[in-house]
Coordinates of C-alpha atoms in Angstrom, one line a residue:
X1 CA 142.5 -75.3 279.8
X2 CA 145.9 -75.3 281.8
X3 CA 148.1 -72.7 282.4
X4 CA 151.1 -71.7 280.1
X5 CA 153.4 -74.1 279.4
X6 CA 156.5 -74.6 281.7
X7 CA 154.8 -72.4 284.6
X8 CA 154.7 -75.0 287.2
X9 CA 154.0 -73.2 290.0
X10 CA 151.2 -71.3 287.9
X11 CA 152.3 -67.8 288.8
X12 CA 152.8 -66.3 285.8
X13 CA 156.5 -66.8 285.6
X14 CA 158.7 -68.9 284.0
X15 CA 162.1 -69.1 286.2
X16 CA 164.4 -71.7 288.6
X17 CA 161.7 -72.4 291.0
X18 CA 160.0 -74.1 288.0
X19 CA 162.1 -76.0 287.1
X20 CA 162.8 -77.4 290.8
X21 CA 159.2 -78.7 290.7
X22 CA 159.7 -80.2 287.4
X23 CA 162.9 -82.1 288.5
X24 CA 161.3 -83.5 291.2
X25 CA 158.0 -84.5 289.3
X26 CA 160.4 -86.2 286.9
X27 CA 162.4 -87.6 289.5
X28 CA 159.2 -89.2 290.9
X29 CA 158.3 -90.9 288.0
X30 CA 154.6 -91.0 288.6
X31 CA 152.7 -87.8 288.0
X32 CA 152.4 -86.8 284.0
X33 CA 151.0 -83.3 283.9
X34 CA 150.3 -82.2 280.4
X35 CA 151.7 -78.3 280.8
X36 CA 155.0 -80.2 282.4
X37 CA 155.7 -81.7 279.0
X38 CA 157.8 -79.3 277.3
X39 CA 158.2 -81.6 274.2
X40 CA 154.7 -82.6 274.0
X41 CA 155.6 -86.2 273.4
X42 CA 153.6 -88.1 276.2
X43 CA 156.5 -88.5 278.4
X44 CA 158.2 -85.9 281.1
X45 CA 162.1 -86.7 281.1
X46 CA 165.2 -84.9 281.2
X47 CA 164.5 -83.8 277.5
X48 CA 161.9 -81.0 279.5
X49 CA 164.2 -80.3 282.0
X50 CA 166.7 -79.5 279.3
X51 CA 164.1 -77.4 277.2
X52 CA 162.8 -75.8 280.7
X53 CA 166.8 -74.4 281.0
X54 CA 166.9 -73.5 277.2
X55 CA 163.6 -71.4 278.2
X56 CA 164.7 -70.1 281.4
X57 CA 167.8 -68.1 279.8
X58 CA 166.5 -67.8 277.0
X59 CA 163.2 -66.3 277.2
X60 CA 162.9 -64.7 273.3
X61 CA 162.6 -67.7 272.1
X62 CA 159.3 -68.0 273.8
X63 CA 156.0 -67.0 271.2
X64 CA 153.3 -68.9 269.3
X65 CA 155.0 -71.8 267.5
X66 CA 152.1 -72.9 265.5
X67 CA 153.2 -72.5 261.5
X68 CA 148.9 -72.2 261.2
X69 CA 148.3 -68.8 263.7
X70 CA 149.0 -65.3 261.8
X71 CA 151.3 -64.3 264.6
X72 CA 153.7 -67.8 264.3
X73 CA 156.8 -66.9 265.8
X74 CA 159.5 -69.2 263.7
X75 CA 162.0 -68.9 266.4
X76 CA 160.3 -70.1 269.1
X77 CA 160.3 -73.6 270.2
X78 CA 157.7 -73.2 272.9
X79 CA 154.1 -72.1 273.0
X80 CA 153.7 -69.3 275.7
X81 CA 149.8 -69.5 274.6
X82 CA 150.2 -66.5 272.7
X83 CA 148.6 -67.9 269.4
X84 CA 146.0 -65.7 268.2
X85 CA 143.6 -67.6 265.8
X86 CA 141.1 -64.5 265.7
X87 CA 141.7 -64.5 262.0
X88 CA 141.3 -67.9 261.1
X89 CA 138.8 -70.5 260.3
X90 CA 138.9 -74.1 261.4
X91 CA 137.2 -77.2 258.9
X92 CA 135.9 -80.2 260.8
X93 CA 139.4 -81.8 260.6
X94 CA 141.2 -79.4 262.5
X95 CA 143.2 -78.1 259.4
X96 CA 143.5 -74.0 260.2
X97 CA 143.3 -71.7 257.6
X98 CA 144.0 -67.8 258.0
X99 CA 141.3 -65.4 256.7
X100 CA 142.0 -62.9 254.0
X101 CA 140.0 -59.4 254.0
X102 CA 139.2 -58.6 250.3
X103 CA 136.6 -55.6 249.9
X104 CA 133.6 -57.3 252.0
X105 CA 134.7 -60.6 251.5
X106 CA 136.4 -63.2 253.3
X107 CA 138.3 -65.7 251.7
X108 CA 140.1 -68.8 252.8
X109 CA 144.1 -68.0 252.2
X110 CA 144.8 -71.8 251.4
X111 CA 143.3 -74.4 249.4
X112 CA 140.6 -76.2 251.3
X113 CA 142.7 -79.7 252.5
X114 CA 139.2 -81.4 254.2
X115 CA 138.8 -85.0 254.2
X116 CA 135.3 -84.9 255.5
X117 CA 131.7 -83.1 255.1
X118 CA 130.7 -80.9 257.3
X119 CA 128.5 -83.4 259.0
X120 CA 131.6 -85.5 260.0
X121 CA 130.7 -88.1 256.7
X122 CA 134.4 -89.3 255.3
X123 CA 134.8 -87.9 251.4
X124 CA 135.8 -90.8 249.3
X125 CA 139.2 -91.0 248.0
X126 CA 142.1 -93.4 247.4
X127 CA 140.9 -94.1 243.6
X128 CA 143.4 -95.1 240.7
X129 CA 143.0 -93.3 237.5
X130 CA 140.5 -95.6 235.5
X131 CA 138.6 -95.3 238.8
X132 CA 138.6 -91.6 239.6
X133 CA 137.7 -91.2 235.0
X134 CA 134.5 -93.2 236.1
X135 CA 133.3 -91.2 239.3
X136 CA 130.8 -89.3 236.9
X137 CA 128.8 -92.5 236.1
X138 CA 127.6 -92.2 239.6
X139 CA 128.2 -88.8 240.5
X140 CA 130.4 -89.6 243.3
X141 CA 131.8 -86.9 245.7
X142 CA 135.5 -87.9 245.8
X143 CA 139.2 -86.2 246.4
X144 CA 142.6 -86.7 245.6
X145 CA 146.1 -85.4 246.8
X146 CA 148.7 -84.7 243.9
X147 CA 150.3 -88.2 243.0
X148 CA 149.1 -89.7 246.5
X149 CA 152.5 -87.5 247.7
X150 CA 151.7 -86.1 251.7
X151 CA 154.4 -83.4 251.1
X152 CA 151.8 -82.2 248.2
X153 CA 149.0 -82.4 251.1
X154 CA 150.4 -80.4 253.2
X155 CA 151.3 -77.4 250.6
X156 CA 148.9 -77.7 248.2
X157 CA 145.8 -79.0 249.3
X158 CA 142.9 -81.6 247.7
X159 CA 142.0 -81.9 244.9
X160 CA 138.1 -82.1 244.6
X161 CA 135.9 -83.6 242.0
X162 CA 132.6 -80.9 241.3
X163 CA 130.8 -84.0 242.9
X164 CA 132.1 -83.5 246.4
X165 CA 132.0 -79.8 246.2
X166 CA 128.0 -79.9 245.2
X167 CA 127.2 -82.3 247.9
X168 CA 124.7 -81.0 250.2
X169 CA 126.9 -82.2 253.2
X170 CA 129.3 -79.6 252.3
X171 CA 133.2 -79.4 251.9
X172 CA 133.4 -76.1 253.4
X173 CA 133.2 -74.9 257.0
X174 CA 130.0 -73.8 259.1
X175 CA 129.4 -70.5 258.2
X176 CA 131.7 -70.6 254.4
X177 CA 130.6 -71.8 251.0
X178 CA 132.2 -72.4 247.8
X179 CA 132.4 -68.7 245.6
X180 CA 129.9 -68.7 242.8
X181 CA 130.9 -67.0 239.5
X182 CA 129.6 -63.4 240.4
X183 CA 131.5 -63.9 243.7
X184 CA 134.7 -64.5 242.0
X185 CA 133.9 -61.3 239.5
X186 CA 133.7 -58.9 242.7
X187 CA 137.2 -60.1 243.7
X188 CA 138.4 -59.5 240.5
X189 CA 137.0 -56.0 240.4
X190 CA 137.9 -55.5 244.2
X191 CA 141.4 -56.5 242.6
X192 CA 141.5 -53.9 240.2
X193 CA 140.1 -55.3 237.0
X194 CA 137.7 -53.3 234.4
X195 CA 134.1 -54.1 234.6
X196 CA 134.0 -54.7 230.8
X197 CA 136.4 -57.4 231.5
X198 CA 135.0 -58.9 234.4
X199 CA 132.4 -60.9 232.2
X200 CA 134.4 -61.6 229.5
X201 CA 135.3 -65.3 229.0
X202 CA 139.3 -66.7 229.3
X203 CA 141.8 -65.0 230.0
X204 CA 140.9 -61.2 231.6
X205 CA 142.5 -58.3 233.3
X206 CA 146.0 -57.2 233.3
X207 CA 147.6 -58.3 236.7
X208 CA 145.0 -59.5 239.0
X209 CA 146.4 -63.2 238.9
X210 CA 149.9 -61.2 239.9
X211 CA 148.1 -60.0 242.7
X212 CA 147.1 -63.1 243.5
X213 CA 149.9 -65.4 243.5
X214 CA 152.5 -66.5 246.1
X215 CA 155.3 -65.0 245.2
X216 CA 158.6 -66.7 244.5
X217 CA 159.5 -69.5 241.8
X218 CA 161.4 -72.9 241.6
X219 CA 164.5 -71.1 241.3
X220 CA 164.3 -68.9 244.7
X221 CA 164.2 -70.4 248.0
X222 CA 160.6 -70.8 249.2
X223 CA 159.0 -70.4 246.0
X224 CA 156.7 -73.6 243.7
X225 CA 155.7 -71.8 240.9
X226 CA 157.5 -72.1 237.4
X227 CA 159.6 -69.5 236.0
X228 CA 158.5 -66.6 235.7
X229 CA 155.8 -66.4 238.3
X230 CA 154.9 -63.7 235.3
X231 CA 153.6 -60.3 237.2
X232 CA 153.3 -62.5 241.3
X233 CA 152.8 -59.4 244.1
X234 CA 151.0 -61.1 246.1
X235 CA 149.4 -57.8 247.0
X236 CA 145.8 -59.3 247.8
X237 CA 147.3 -62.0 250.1
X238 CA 145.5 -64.8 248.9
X239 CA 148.8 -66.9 248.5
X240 CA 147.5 -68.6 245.2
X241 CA 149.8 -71.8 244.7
X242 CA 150.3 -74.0 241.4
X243 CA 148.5 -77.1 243.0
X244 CA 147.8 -78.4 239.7
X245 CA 145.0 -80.6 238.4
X246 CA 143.4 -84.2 238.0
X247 CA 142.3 -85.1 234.6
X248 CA 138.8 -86.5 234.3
X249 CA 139.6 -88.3 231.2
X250 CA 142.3 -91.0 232.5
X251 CA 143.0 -89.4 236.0
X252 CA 146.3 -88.4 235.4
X253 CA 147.6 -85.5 237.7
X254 CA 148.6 -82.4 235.8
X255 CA 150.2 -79.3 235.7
X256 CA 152.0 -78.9 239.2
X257 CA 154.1 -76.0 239.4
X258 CA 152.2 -74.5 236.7
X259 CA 148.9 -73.6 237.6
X260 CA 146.4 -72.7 240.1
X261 CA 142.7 -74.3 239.3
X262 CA 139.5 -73.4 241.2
X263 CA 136.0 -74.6 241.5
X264 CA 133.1 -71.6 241.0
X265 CA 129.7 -73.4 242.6
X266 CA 127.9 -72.6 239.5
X267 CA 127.1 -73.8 236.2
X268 CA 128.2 -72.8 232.8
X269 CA 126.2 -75.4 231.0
X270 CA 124.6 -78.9 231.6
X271 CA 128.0 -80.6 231.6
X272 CA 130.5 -78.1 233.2
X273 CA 130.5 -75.6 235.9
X274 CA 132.8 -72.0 236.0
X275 CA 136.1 -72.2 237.5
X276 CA 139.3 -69.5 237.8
X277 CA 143.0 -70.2 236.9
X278 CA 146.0 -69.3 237.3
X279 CA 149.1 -70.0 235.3
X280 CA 153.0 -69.0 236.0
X281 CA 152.9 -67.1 232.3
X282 CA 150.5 -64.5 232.8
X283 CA 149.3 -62.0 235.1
X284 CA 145.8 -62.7 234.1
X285 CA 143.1 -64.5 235.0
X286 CA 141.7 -67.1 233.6
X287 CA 137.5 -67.1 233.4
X288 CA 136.6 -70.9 232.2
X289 CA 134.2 -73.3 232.6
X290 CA 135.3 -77.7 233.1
X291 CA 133.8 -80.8 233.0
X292 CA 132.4 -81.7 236.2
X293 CA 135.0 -85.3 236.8
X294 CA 137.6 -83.1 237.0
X295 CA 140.0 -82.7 239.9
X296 CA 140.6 -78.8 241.0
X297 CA 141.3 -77.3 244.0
X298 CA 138.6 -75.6 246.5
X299 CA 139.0 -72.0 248.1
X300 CA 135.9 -71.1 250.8
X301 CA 134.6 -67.4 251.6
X302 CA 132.6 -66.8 254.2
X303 CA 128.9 -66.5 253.9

């Protein structure tokens, strides 16, 4: 804990006589104090003093200028340690994830990105595609981001075989699971959806994947989804993206842009296990079941 960023003096302000003491302390050349570095790049130089100026007449653009928090100020530059993360849920990598109030649920609003169990134990990945088709001989618990691309990482996600996501390590936080089917049916019906579709197998509803999707397409700035996004509110804020999929058969990546593909933690038969989709050409919901091998992504409620 140290105080807010750029108060040198620690009195609560931000103004010239900070900035006097951070000359001086980069004029020295000794002392590195972590709430001095304005930059946070391991160094105080005249690149802080600069920013500490910037700051001092300019003090809007002060706010929370992590992209992760709910209150993320884009125009700030510097952290006045207001970022509220009351709303959020952190995995045992540090990844932060905002919370999304559904009925009496709580849902993850991204795709689970976690490259370890919850006991710290690294997930396997790094596989080709003969490799990851073979994972099922051995039932092993493995991930995989979209064509091995970081950009695809960072907006999309992992994509998990059912192997990792059954593992009694667990992908999810302390405190969150993978949904089950039934779980996934109360969202839908929180969502709006009949009960005498709710059970029904394929594609169900009217415009409860609408609700559910980001919305935007390739076309429109911000947007990933294919044209037409068909029916995307985003009304239920769950931010559904089009992470896509990896095929079990060859372990060729699928479908990005297109669809949105989730693990249920349950079984539909002996060989494959429920799962919800989304697609960019309906408003619907898709209720299916997969073979276990395949890659889909993961979305965590709370217990």
């Amino acid at each position: 804990q140290y105080p807010n960023m750029g108060d040198m003096t620690m009195d609560g302000f931000i103004n010239v006589i900070d900035l006097v003491q951070l000359v001086e302390v980069v004029l020295d050349g000794i002392i590195y104090i972590d709430y001095m570095d304005l930059n946070q790049d391991g160094f105080l130089n005249i690149i802080d003093i600069v920013a500490l100026v910037e700051i001092i007449l300019n003090p809007e653009t002060l706010g929370c200028t992590d992209p992760n928090a709910p209150n993320y100020n884009p125009e700030a530059f510097y952290d006045d340690g207001s970022c509220d993360y009351s709303n959020t849920v952190i995995d045992i990598d540090g990844n932060v994830y905002s919370i999304v109030f559904i009925g009496e649920q709580e849902w993850m609003g991204e795709n689970l990105k976690v490259s370890h169990y919850r006991n710290g134990d690294p997930i396997p990945t790094g596989f080709n595609g003969d490799d990851w088709s073979n994972l099922d001989l051995n039932q092993t618990g493995a991930y995989s981001i979209y064509e091995d691309q970081p950009t695809n990482e960072y907006l999309f996600g992992f994509l998990y075989n059912w192997f990792a996501v059954d593992d009694e390590r667990g992908v999810c936080p302390e405190g969150w699971h993978v949904p089950n089917d039934e779980e996934f049916i109360y969202l839908e019906l929180e969502l709006g959806m009949p009960w005498e579709d709710a059970n029904l197998y394929g594609w169900h509803g009217t415009n409860e994947g609408g609700k559910s999707k980001e919305v935007g397409t390739l076309q429109h700035m911000n947007g990933f989804w294919l044209f037409p996004n068909e029916g995307a509110t985003n009304e239920s804020g769950l931010s559904v993206l089009p992470a896509g999929r990896r095929d079990n058969a060859d372990g060729e990546y699928l479908s990005l842009y297109s669809l949105g593909i989730f693990w249920a933690s349950d079984n539909f038969d002996n060989n494959s296990m429920w799962l919800r989709q989304f697609n960019y050409d309906t408003a619907q919901i898709g209720r299916f079941a997969t073979s276990k091998d395949n890659g889909l992504s993961v979305r965590c409620i709370k217990d």
